Amino acid sequence: EGGRTKEPAVVVCTDSTRYMSKRSYPLWIVIIASLAIVLRQAVAAHPHSGMGTPPMYGDYEAQRHWMEITINLPLKDWYRQTTDNDLMYWGLDYPPLTAYVSYFFGMLAQKIEPELVTLHASRGNETPTGKMLMRYSVLVCDLLLFFPAAYAFLCSFYPVHSTTTPPQPSSSSSKRLLGIRAAAWFFILLNPAFILIDHGHFQYNCVAHGLILLAIALILFGGGGGGTRNKGNLYLELAGASSFCLALLFKQMSLYFA
């Protein structure tokens, strides 16, 4: 008005708007993890692979059958063709750690719903309680292994504190790294492939992925990453190698990550 030129608005961008603050970071980590759990539960409420399609059903039945086999047959018969173990019907074809995980959850199932793992008679079992037990077994593996391992990996890959010179990065650099770490946390936990395959189709890939991420984190921490002062710590690196071996013992396809 009156011939005056209107000054353009000036946007002041501070650290609090450009980067994630150290106070809000833990809250965002919890919010993202909670969202990831909700999405997993939402997907789990839908049908699984092979649901209601005899005679072989699908991968859900394969995992259930492995529980049935491992808790009812002696160890020497887990991988052998016997009168009680027809290898043509979802015979165990994953390494031994998978079998032991099946044994553990099979023991729990036997106490809560024995019909889920009764030898022979449980084939094709799809009761609501049984499905709930199976679904929660995957979620437990996610929460106890995959989530912590993913966070450990992010802490090692995006260290906020460094052992190099200078010993401490700037405040803005720390906030930037926290923002990157939170974003990576979001994309890892909400990866559609992880959620749909394990909690929809039905698998325990989260165990193998968790062991692999833990292996990487331990090796990075042992090599001086992640802010640790144990640079070149042989024990951490050996622990990382052991974790990767466990991933191979759970699922042979973990070798792809080598």
PDB file of C-alpha atoms in Angstrom:
ATOM      1  CA  GLU A   1       0.000   0.000   0.000  1.00  0.00           C
ATOM      2  CA  GLY A   2       1.089   3.601  -0.599  1.00  0.00           C
ATOM      3  CA  GLY A   3       3.836   2.478  -2.974  1.00  0.00           C
ATOM      4  CA  ARG A   4       5.728   0.599  -0.280  1.00  0.00           C
ATOM      5  CA  THR A   5       7.360  -2.705  -1.191  1.00  0.00           C
ATOM      6  CA  LYS A   6       6.339  -5.530   1.087  1.00  0.00           C
ATOM      7  CA  GLU A   7       9.363  -7.166   2.712  1.00  0.00           C
ATOM      8  CA  PRO A   8       9.564 -10.954   2.244  1.00  0.00           C
ATOM      9  CA  ALA A   9       9.047 -13.040   5.337  1.00  0.00           C
ATOM     10  CA  VAL A  10      12.244 -14.299   6.923  1.00  0.00           C
ATOM     11  CA  VAL A  11      12.180 -17.845   8.281  1.00  0.00           C
ATOM     12  CA  VAL A  12      14.666 -18.406  11.066  1.00  0.00           C
ATOM     13  CA  CYS A  13      15.842 -22.023  11.125  1.00  0.00           C
ATOM     14  CA  THR A  14      17.366 -23.022  14.438  1.00  0.00           C
ATOM     15  CA  ASP A  15      18.877 -26.286  15.648  1.00  0.00           C
ATOM     16  CA  SER A  16      15.591 -27.182  17.301  1.00  0.00           C
ATOM     17  CA  THR A  17      13.766 -27.090  13.952  1.00  0.00           C
ATOM     18  CA  ARG A  18      16.518 -28.452  11.733  1.00  0.00           C
ATOM     19  CA  TYR A  19      17.674 -31.266  13.986  1.00  0.00           C
ATOM     20  CA  MET A  20      16.192 -33.594  16.537  1.00  0.00           C
ATOM     21  CA  SER A  21      16.759 -32.518  20.123  1.00  0.00           C
ATOM     22  CA  LYS A  22      18.214 -34.937  22.643  1.00  0.00           C
ATOM     23  CA  ARG A  23      15.062 -34.551  24.749  1.00  0.00           C
ATOM     24  CA  SER A  24      12.626 -35.511  22.007  1.00  0.00           C
ATOM     25  CA  TYR A  25      14.789 -38.327  20.622  1.00  0.00           C
ATOM     26  CA  PRO A  26      13.812 -41.032  23.202  1.00  0.00           C
ATOM     27  CA  LEU A  27      10.139 -40.148  22.760  1.00  0.00           C
ATOM     28  CA  TRP A  28      10.359 -40.595  18.993  1.00  0.00           C
ATOM     29  CA  ILE A  29      12.133 -43.923  19.427  1.00  0.00           C
ATOM     30  CA  VAL A  30       9.287 -45.158  21.649  1.00  0.00           C
ATOM     31  CA  ILE A  31       6.581 -43.759  19.330  1.00  0.00           C
ATOM     32  CA  ILE A  32       8.096 -45.447  16.264  1.00  0.00           C
ATOM     33  CA  ALA A  33       8.498 -48.759  18.106  1.00  0.00           C
ATOM     34  CA  SER A  34       4.887 -48.574  19.313  1.00  0.00           C
ATOM     35  CA  LEU A  35       3.662 -47.867  15.791  1.00  0.00           C
ATOM     36  CA  ALA A  36       5.673 -50.821  14.505  1.00  0.00           C
ATOM     37  CA  ILE A  37       4.048 -53.112  17.089  1.00  0.00           C
ATOM     38  CA  VAL A  38       0.557 -51.876  16.219  1.00  0.00           C
ATOM     39  CA  LEU A  39       1.145 -52.480  12.500  1.00  0.00           C
ATOM     40  CA  ARG A  40       2.451 -55.970  13.200  1.00  0.00           C
ATOM     41  CA  GLN A  41      -0.638 -56.771  15.231  1.00  0.00           C
ATOM     42  CA  ALA A  42      -2.909 -55.345  12.551  1.00  0.00           C
ATOM     43  CA  VAL A  43      -1.301 -57.498   9.860  1.00  0.00           C
ATOM     44  CA  ALA A  44      -1.402 -60.564  12.133  1.00  0.00           C
ATOM     45  CA  ALA A  45      -5.179 -60.213  12.408  1.00  0.00           C
ATOM     46  CA  HIS A  46      -5.491 -61.127   8.735  1.00  0.00           C
ATOM     47  CA  PRO A  47      -5.183 -64.619   7.154  1.00  0.00           C
ATOM     48  CA  HIS A  48      -1.829 -66.389   7.025  1.00  0.00           C
ATOM     49  CA  SER A  49      -0.328 -68.390   4.161  1.00  0.00           C
ATOM     50  CA  GLY A  50      -2.235 -71.522   3.206  1.00  0.00           C
ATOM     51  CA  MET A  51      -5.080 -70.801   5.598  1.00  0.00           C
ATOM     52  CA  GLY A  52      -7.834 -73.367   5.075  1.00  0.00           C
ATOM     53  CA  THR A  53      -6.170 -74.935   2.022  1.00  0.00           C
ATOM     54  CA  PRO A  54      -5.349 -78.598   2.672  1.00  0.00           C
ATOM     55  CA  PRO A  55      -3.500 -80.859   2.290  1.00  0.00           C
ATOM     56  CA  MET A  56      -0.245 -78.900   2.716  1.00  0.00           C
ATOM     57  CA  TYR A  57      -1.680 -75.574   3.906  1.00  0.00           C
ATOM     58  CA  GLY A  58       1.300 -73.154   3.956  1.00  0.00           C
ATOM     59  CA  ASP A  59       4.307 -71.797   5.834  1.00  0.00           C
ATOM     60  CA  TYR A  60       2.199 -71.277   8.948  1.00  0.00           C
ATOM     61  CA  GLU A  61       1.527 -75.018   8.991  1.00  0.00           C
ATOM     62  CA  ALA A  62       5.211 -75.738   8.344  1.00  0.00           C
ATOM     63  CA  GLN A  63       6.270 -73.754  11.412  1.00  0.00           C
ATOM     64  CA  ARG A  64       3.527 -75.321  13.526  1.00  0.00           C
ATOM     65  CA  HIS A  65       4.474 -78.798  12.296  1.00  0.00           C
ATOM     66  CA  TRP A  66       8.109 -78.244  13.285  1.00  0.00           C
ATOM     67  CA  MET A  67       6.949 -77.523  16.820  1.00  0.00           C
ATOM     68  CA  GLU A  68       4.944 -80.736  16.722  1.00  0.00           C
ATOM     69  CA  ILE A  69       7.926 -82.775  15.500  1.00  0.00           C
ATOM     70  CA  THR A  70      10.555 -81.353  17.846  1.00  0.00           C
ATOM     71  CA  ILE A  71       8.594 -81.842  21.069  1.00  0.00           C
ATOM     72  CA  ASN A  72       7.247 -85.301  20.222  1.00  0.00           C
ATOM     73  CA  LEU A  73      10.195 -87.021  18.572  1.00  0.00           C
ATOM     74  CA  PRO A  74      13.722 -87.705  19.854  1.00  0.00           C
ATOM     75  CA  LEU A  75      16.439 -85.367  18.647  1.00  0.00           C
ATOM     76  CA  LYS A  76      17.949 -87.998  16.329  1.00  0.00           C
ATOM     77  CA  ASP A  77      14.674 -88.209  14.379  1.00  0.00           C
ATOM     78  CA  TRP A  78      14.097 -84.510  13.770  1.00  0.00           C
ATOM     79  CA  TYR A  79      15.709 -84.584  10.341  1.00  0.00           C
ATOM     80  CA  ARG A  80      15.158 -88.252   9.472  1.00  0.00           C
ATOM     81  CA  GLN A  81      12.369 -89.976   7.569  1.00  0.00           C
ATOM     82  CA  THR A  82      10.548 -92.227  10.055  1.00  0.00           C
ATOM     83  CA  THR A  83       7.051 -93.594  10.511  1.00  0.00           C
ATOM     84  CA  ASP A  84       6.274 -90.546  12.682  1.00  0.00           C
ATOM     85  CA  ASN A  85       8.172 -87.997  10.620  1.00  0.00           C
ATOM     86  CA  ASP A  86       7.126 -87.797   6.987  1.00  0.00           C
ATOM     87  CA  LEU A  87       9.704 -85.494   5.396  1.00  0.00           C
ATOM     88  CA  MET A  88       7.398 -84.992   2.432  1.00  0.00           C
ATOM     89  CA  TYR A  89       5.012 -83.161   4.770  1.00  0.00           C
ATOM     90  CA  TRP A  90       6.963 -80.050   5.740  1.00  0.00           C
ATOM     91  CA  GLY A  91      10.070 -81.897   6.852  1.00  0.00           C
ATOM     92  CA  LEU A  92      12.550 -79.778   8.808  1.00  0.00           C
ATOM     93  CA  ASP A  93      14.796 -78.199   6.192  1.00  0.00           C
ATOM     94  CA  TYR A  94      16.289 -75.317   8.194  1.00  0.00           C
ATOM     95  CA  PRO A  95      19.442 -75.568  10.361  1.00  0.00           C
ATOM     96  CA  PRO A  96      19.355 -76.757  14.000  1.00  0.00           C
ATOM     97  CA  LEU A  97      18.814 -73.381  15.688  1.00  0.00           C
ATOM     98  CA  THR A  98      15.447 -73.146  13.937  1.00  0.00           C
ATOM     99  CA  ALA A  99      14.603 -76.575  15.315  1.00  0.00           C
ATOM    100  CA  TYR A 100      15.493 -75.504  18.855  1.00  0.00           C
ATOM    101  CA  VAL A 101      13.393 -72.339  18.550  1.00  0.00           C
ATOM    102  CA  SER A 102      10.512 -74.534  17.349  1.00  0.00           C
ATOM    103  CA  TYR A 103      11.114 -76.821  20.314  1.00  0.00           C
ATOM    104  CA  PHE A 104      10.988 -73.901  22.756  1.00  0.00           C
ATOM    105  CA  PHE A 105       7.721 -72.511  21.419  1.00  0.00           C
ATOM    106  CA  GLY A 106       6.346 -76.031  21.032  1.00  0.00           C
ATOM    107  CA  MET A 107       6.897 -76.631  24.739  1.00  0.00           C
ATOM    108  CA  LEU A 108       4.989 -73.452  25.552  1.00  0.00           C
ATOM    109  CA  ALA A 109       2.191 -74.436  23.187  1.00  0.00           C
ATOM    110  CA  GLN A 110       1.977 -77.871  24.774  1.00  0.00           C
ATOM    111  CA  LYS A 111       1.281 -76.269  28.147  1.00  0.00           C
ATOM    112  CA  ILE A 112      -1.261 -73.730  26.857  1.00  0.00           C
ATOM    113  CA  GLU A 113      -2.986 -75.565  23.988  1.00  0.00           C
ATOM    114  CA  PRO A 114      -1.759 -79.180  23.617  1.00  0.00           C
ATOM    115  CA  GLU A 115      -3.984 -79.752  20.567  1.00  0.00           C
ATOM    116  CA  LEU A 116      -1.767 -77.383  18.592  1.00  0.00           C
ATOM    117  CA  VAL A 117       1.205 -79.754  18.750  1.00  0.00           C
ATOM    118  CA  THR A 118      -0.304 -83.230  19.197  1.00  0.00           C
ATOM    119  CA  LEU A 119       1.603 -85.684  17.027  1.00  0.00           C
ATOM    120  CA  HIS A 120      -0.257 -86.414  13.750  1.00  0.00           C
ATOM    121  CA  ALA A 121      -3.661 -85.233  15.040  1.00  0.00           C
ATOM    122  CA  SER A 122      -2.637 -81.564  14.965  1.00  0.00           C
ATOM    123  CA  ARG A 123      -2.090 -81.351  11.209  1.00  0.00           C
ATOM    124  CA  GLY A 124      -3.874 -78.352   9.783  1.00  0.00           C
ATOM    125  CA  ASN A 125      -4.716 -77.014  13.260  1.00  0.00           C
ATOM    126  CA  GLU A 126      -6.015 -73.465  12.848  1.00  0.00           C
ATOM    127  CA  THR A 127      -7.892 -72.812  16.075  1.00  0.00           C
ATOM    128  CA  PRO A 128      -8.111 -69.159  17.183  1.00  0.00           C
ATOM    129  CA  THR A 129      -6.069 -69.837  20.322  1.00  0.00           C
ATOM    130  CA  GLY A 130      -3.439 -71.713  18.362  1.00  0.00           C
ATOM    131  CA  LYS A 131      -3.127 -68.928  15.823  1.00  0.00           C
ATOM    132  CA  MET A 132      -2.845 -66.368  18.607  1.00  0.00           C
ATOM    133  CA  LEU A 133       0.005 -68.355  20.186  1.00  0.00           C
ATOM    134  CA  MET A 134       1.786 -68.646  16.871  1.00  0.00           C
ATOM    135  CA  ARG A 135       1.378 -64.961  16.069  1.00  0.00           C
ATOM    136  CA  TYR A 136       2.609 -63.865  19.485  1.00  0.00           C
ATOM    137  CA  SER A 137       5.625 -66.161  19.240  1.00  0.00           C
ATOM    138  CA  VAL A 138       6.819 -64.122  16.238  1.00  0.00           C
ATOM    139  CA  LEU A 139       6.127 -60.845  18.029  1.00  0.00           C
ATOM    140  CA  VAL A 140       8.140 -62.031  21.033  1.00  0.00           C
ATOM    141  CA  CYS A 141      11.096 -62.754  18.752  1.00  0.00           C
ATOM    142  CA  ASP A 142      10.744 -59.282  17.269  1.00  0.00           C
ATOM    143  CA  LEU A 143      10.643 -57.540  20.639  1.00  0.00           C
ATOM    144  CA  LEU A 144      13.357 -59.571  22.353  1.00  0.00           C
ATOM    145  CA  LEU A 145      15.824 -59.807  19.471  1.00  0.00           C
ATOM    146  CA  PHE A 146      15.089 -57.837  16.309  1.00  0.00           C
ATOM    147  CA  PHE A 147      14.132 -54.493  17.900  1.00  0.00           C
ATOM    148  CA  PRO A 148      17.121 -54.354  20.315  1.00  0.00           C
ATOM    149  CA  ALA A 149      19.528 -55.583  17.636  1.00  0.00           C
ATOM    150  CA  ALA A 150      18.269 -52.978  15.158  1.00  0.00           C
ATOM    151  CA  TYR A 151      18.759 -50.225  17.726  1.00  0.00           C
ATOM    152  CA  ALA A 152      22.247 -51.483  18.607  1.00  0.00           C
ATOM    153  CA  PHE A 153      23.107 -51.486  14.906  1.00  0.00           C
ATOM    154  CA  LEU A 154      21.938 -47.878  14.523  1.00  0.00           C
ATOM    155  CA  CYS A 155      23.937 -46.791  17.579  1.00  0.00           C
ATOM    156  CA  SER A 156      27.057 -48.387  16.123  1.00  0.00           C
ATOM    157  CA  PHE A 157      26.509 -47.128  12.582  1.00  0.00           C
ATOM    158  CA  TYR A 158      25.485 -43.579  13.580  1.00  0.00           C
ATOM    159  CA  PRO A 159      27.543 -42.925  16.736  1.00  0.00           C
ATOM    160  CA  VAL A 160      26.697 -39.658  18.457  1.00  0.00           C
ATOM    161  CA  HIS A 161      29.971 -39.658  20.392  1.00  0.00           C
ATOM    162  CA  SER A 162      33.259 -40.346  18.690  1.00  0.00           C
ATOM    163  CA  THR A 163      36.634 -41.516  19.946  1.00  0.00           C
ATOM    164  CA  THR A 164      38.425 -39.582  17.209  1.00  0.00           C
ATOM    165  CA  THR A 165      39.907 -36.090  17.524  1.00  0.00           C
ATOM    166  CA  PRO A 166      38.158 -33.910  18.545  1.00  0.00           C
ATOM    167  CA  PRO A 167      36.568 -36.293  21.099  1.00  0.00           C
ATOM    168  CA  GLN A 168      33.111 -34.705  20.985  1.00  0.00           C
ATOM    169  CA  PRO A 169      31.245 -33.530  17.867  1.00  0.00           C
ATOM    170  CA  SER A 170      29.369 -30.243  17.823  1.00  0.00           C
ATOM    171  CA  SER A 171      25.879 -30.007  19.304  1.00  0.00           C
ATOM    172  CA  SER A 172      24.330 -29.569  15.839  1.00  0.00           C
ATOM    173  CA  SER A 173      26.217 -32.604  14.569  1.00  0.00           C
ATOM    174  CA  SER A 174      24.905 -34.699  17.480  1.00  0.00           C
ATOM    175  CA  LYS A 175      21.340 -33.578  16.825  1.00  0.00           C
ATOM    176  CA  ARG A 176      21.708 -34.300  13.122  1.00  0.00           C
ATOM    177  CA  LEU A 177      22.928 -37.820  13.860  1.00  0.00           C
ATOM    178  CA  LEU A 178      20.059 -38.382  16.282  1.00  0.00           C
ATOM    179  CA  GLY A 179      17.626 -37.334  13.565  1.00  0.00           C
ATOM    180  CA  ILE A 180      19.238 -39.689  11.052  1.00  0.00           C
ATOM    181  CA  ARG A 181      19.194 -42.517  13.586  1.00  0.00           C
ATOM    182  CA  ALA A 182      15.502 -41.970  14.363  1.00  0.00           C
ATOM    183  CA  ALA A 183      14.655 -41.904  10.652  1.00  0.00           C
ATOM    184  CA  ALA A 184      16.590 -45.129  10.058  1.00  0.00           C
ATOM    185  CA  TRP A 185      14.819 -46.681  13.067  1.00  0.00           C
ATOM    186  CA  PHE A 186      11.511 -45.793  11.411  1.00  0.00           C
ATOM    187  CA  PHE A 187      12.429 -47.341   8.054  1.00  0.00           C
ATOM    188  CA  ILE A 188      13.851 -50.533   9.576  1.00  0.00           C
ATOM    189  CA  LEU A 189      10.974 -51.275  11.942  1.00  0.00           C
ATOM    190  CA  LEU A 190       8.288 -50.321   9.430  1.00  0.00           C
ATOM    191  CA  ASN A 191       9.867 -52.141   6.496  1.00  0.00           C
ATOM    192  CA  PRO A 192       6.830 -53.705   4.741  1.00  0.00           C
ATOM    193  CA  ALA A 193       8.768 -56.853   3.830  1.00  0.00           C
ATOM    194  CA  PHE A 194       9.668 -57.563   7.461  1.00  0.00           C
ATOM    195  CA  ILE A 195       6.098 -57.045   8.637  1.00  0.00           C
ATOM    196  CA  LEU A 196       4.221 -58.810   5.830  1.00  0.00           C
ATOM    197  CA  ILE A 197       6.443 -61.887   5.594  1.00  0.00           C
ATOM    198  CA  ASP A 198       6.756 -62.575   9.327  1.00  0.00           C
ATOM    199  CA  HIS A 199       3.404 -61.381  10.643  1.00  0.00           C
ATOM    200  CA  GLY A 200       1.236 -61.922   7.589  1.00  0.00           C
ATOM    201  CA  HIS A 201       2.575 -64.806   5.539  1.00  0.00           C
ATOM    202  CA  PHE A 202       4.202 -66.307   8.672  1.00  0.00           C
ATOM    203  CA  GLN A 203       7.905 -66.738   9.237  1.00  0.00           C
ATOM    204  CA  TYR A 204      10.547 -66.106  11.906  1.00  0.00           C
ATOM    205  CA  ASN A 205      12.909 -64.105   9.714  1.00  0.00           C
ATOM    206  CA  CYS A 206      13.177 -61.548  12.503  1.00  0.00           C
ATOM    207  CA  VAL A 207      15.414 -64.001  14.383  1.00  0.00           C
ATOM    208  CA  ALA A 208      17.925 -64.285  11.535  1.00  0.00           C
ATOM    209  CA  HIS A 209      17.767 -60.558  10.776  1.00  0.00           C
ATOM    210  CA  GLY A 210      18.181 -59.708  14.440  1.00  0.00           C
ATOM    211  CA  LEU A 211      21.270 -61.907  14.771  1.00  0.00           C
ATOM    212  CA  ILE A 212      22.769 -60.379  11.629  1.00  0.00           C
ATOM    213  CA  LEU A 213      22.195 -56.809  12.822  1.00  0.00           C
ATOM    214  CA  LEU A 214      23.606 -57.718  16.222  1.00  0.00           C
ATOM    215  CA  ALA A 215      26.677 -59.206  14.538  1.00  0.00           C
ATOM    216  CA  ILE A 216      27.290 -55.991  12.587  1.00  0.00           C
ATOM    217  CA  ALA A 217      26.774 -53.850  15.680  1.00  0.00           C
ATOM    218  CA  LEU A 218      29.198 -55.893  17.785  1.00  0.00           C
ATOM    219  CA  ILE A 219      31.865 -55.825  15.085  1.00  0.00           C
ATOM    220  CA  LEU A 220      31.485 -52.057  14.664  1.00  0.00           C
ATOM    221  CA  PHE A 221      31.616 -51.502  18.414  1.00  0.00           C
ATOM    222  CA  GLY A 222      34.654 -53.757  18.655  1.00  0.00           C
ATOM    223  CA  GLY A 223      36.378 -51.833  15.895  1.00  0.00           C
ATOM    224  CA  GLY A 224      35.928 -48.514  17.664  1.00  0.00           C
ATOM    225  CA  GLY A 225      32.522 -47.545  16.257  1.00  0.00           C
ATOM    226  CA  GLY A 226      29.468 -46.535  18.247  1.00  0.00           C
ATOM    227  CA  GLY A 227      31.397 -44.350  20.672  1.00  0.00           C
ATOM    228  CA  THR A 228      32.991 -47.274  22.485  1.00  0.00           C
ATOM    229  CA  ARG A 229      36.474 -46.737  23.878  1.00  0.00           C
ATOM    230  CA  ASN A 230      37.380 -50.410  23.395  1.00  0.00           C
ATOM    231  CA  LYS A 231      38.891 -49.817  19.974  1.00  0.00           C
ATOM    232  CA  GLY A 232      39.734 -53.106  18.303  1.00  0.00           C
ATOM    233  CA  ASN A 233      38.150 -55.052  21.167  1.00  0.00           C
ATOM    234  CA  LEU A 234      38.701 -58.627  20.107  1.00  0.00           C
ATOM    235  CA  TYR A 235      35.975 -60.015  22.378  1.00  0.00           C
ATOM    236  CA  LEU A 236      33.280 -57.838  20.813  1.00  0.00           C
ATOM    237  CA  GLU A 237      34.419 -58.789  17.332  1.00  0.00           C
ATOM    238  CA  LEU A 238      34.383 -62.476  18.258  1.00  0.00           C
ATOM    239  CA  ALA A 239      30.910 -62.029  19.733  1.00  0.00           C
ATOM    240  CA  GLY A 240      29.831 -60.453  16.442  1.00  0.00           C
ATOM    241  CA  ALA A 241      31.249 -63.380  14.502  1.00  0.00           C
ATOM    242  CA  SER A 242      29.425 -65.774  16.838  1.00  0.00           C
ATOM    243  CA  SER A 243      26.168 -63.905  16.313  1.00  0.00           C
ATOM    244  CA  PHE A 244      26.535 -64.234  12.551  1.00  0.00           C
ATOM    245  CA  CYS A 245      27.236 -67.950  12.941  1.00  0.00           C
ATOM    246  CA  LEU A 246      24.020 -68.245  14.940  1.00  0.00           C
ATOM    247  CA  ALA A 247      22.172 -66.495  12.107  1.00  0.00           C
ATOM    248  CA  LEU A 248      23.541 -69.116   9.718  1.00  0.00           C
ATOM    249  CA  LEU A 249      22.502 -71.851  12.129  1.00  0.00           C
ATOM    250  CA  PHE A 250      18.986 -70.424  12.138  1.00  0.00           C
ATOM    251  CA  LYS A 251      18.538 -69.878   8.423  1.00  0.00           C
ATOM    252  CA  GLN A 252      21.068 -70.800   5.771  1.00  0.00           C
ATOM    253  CA  MET A 253      19.955 -67.894   3.593  1.00  0.00           C
ATOM    254  CA  SER A 254      21.700 -65.587   6.088  1.00  0.00           C
ATOM    255  CA  LEU A 255      24.817 -66.373   4.062  1.00  0.00           C
ATOM    256  CA  TYR A 256      23.567 -63.789   1.548  1.00  0.00           C
ATOM    257  CA  PHE A 257      24.559 -61.076   4.018  1.00  0.00           C
ATOM    258  CA  ALA A 258      28.177 -62.262   4.199  1.00  0.00           C
TER     259      ALA A 258
END
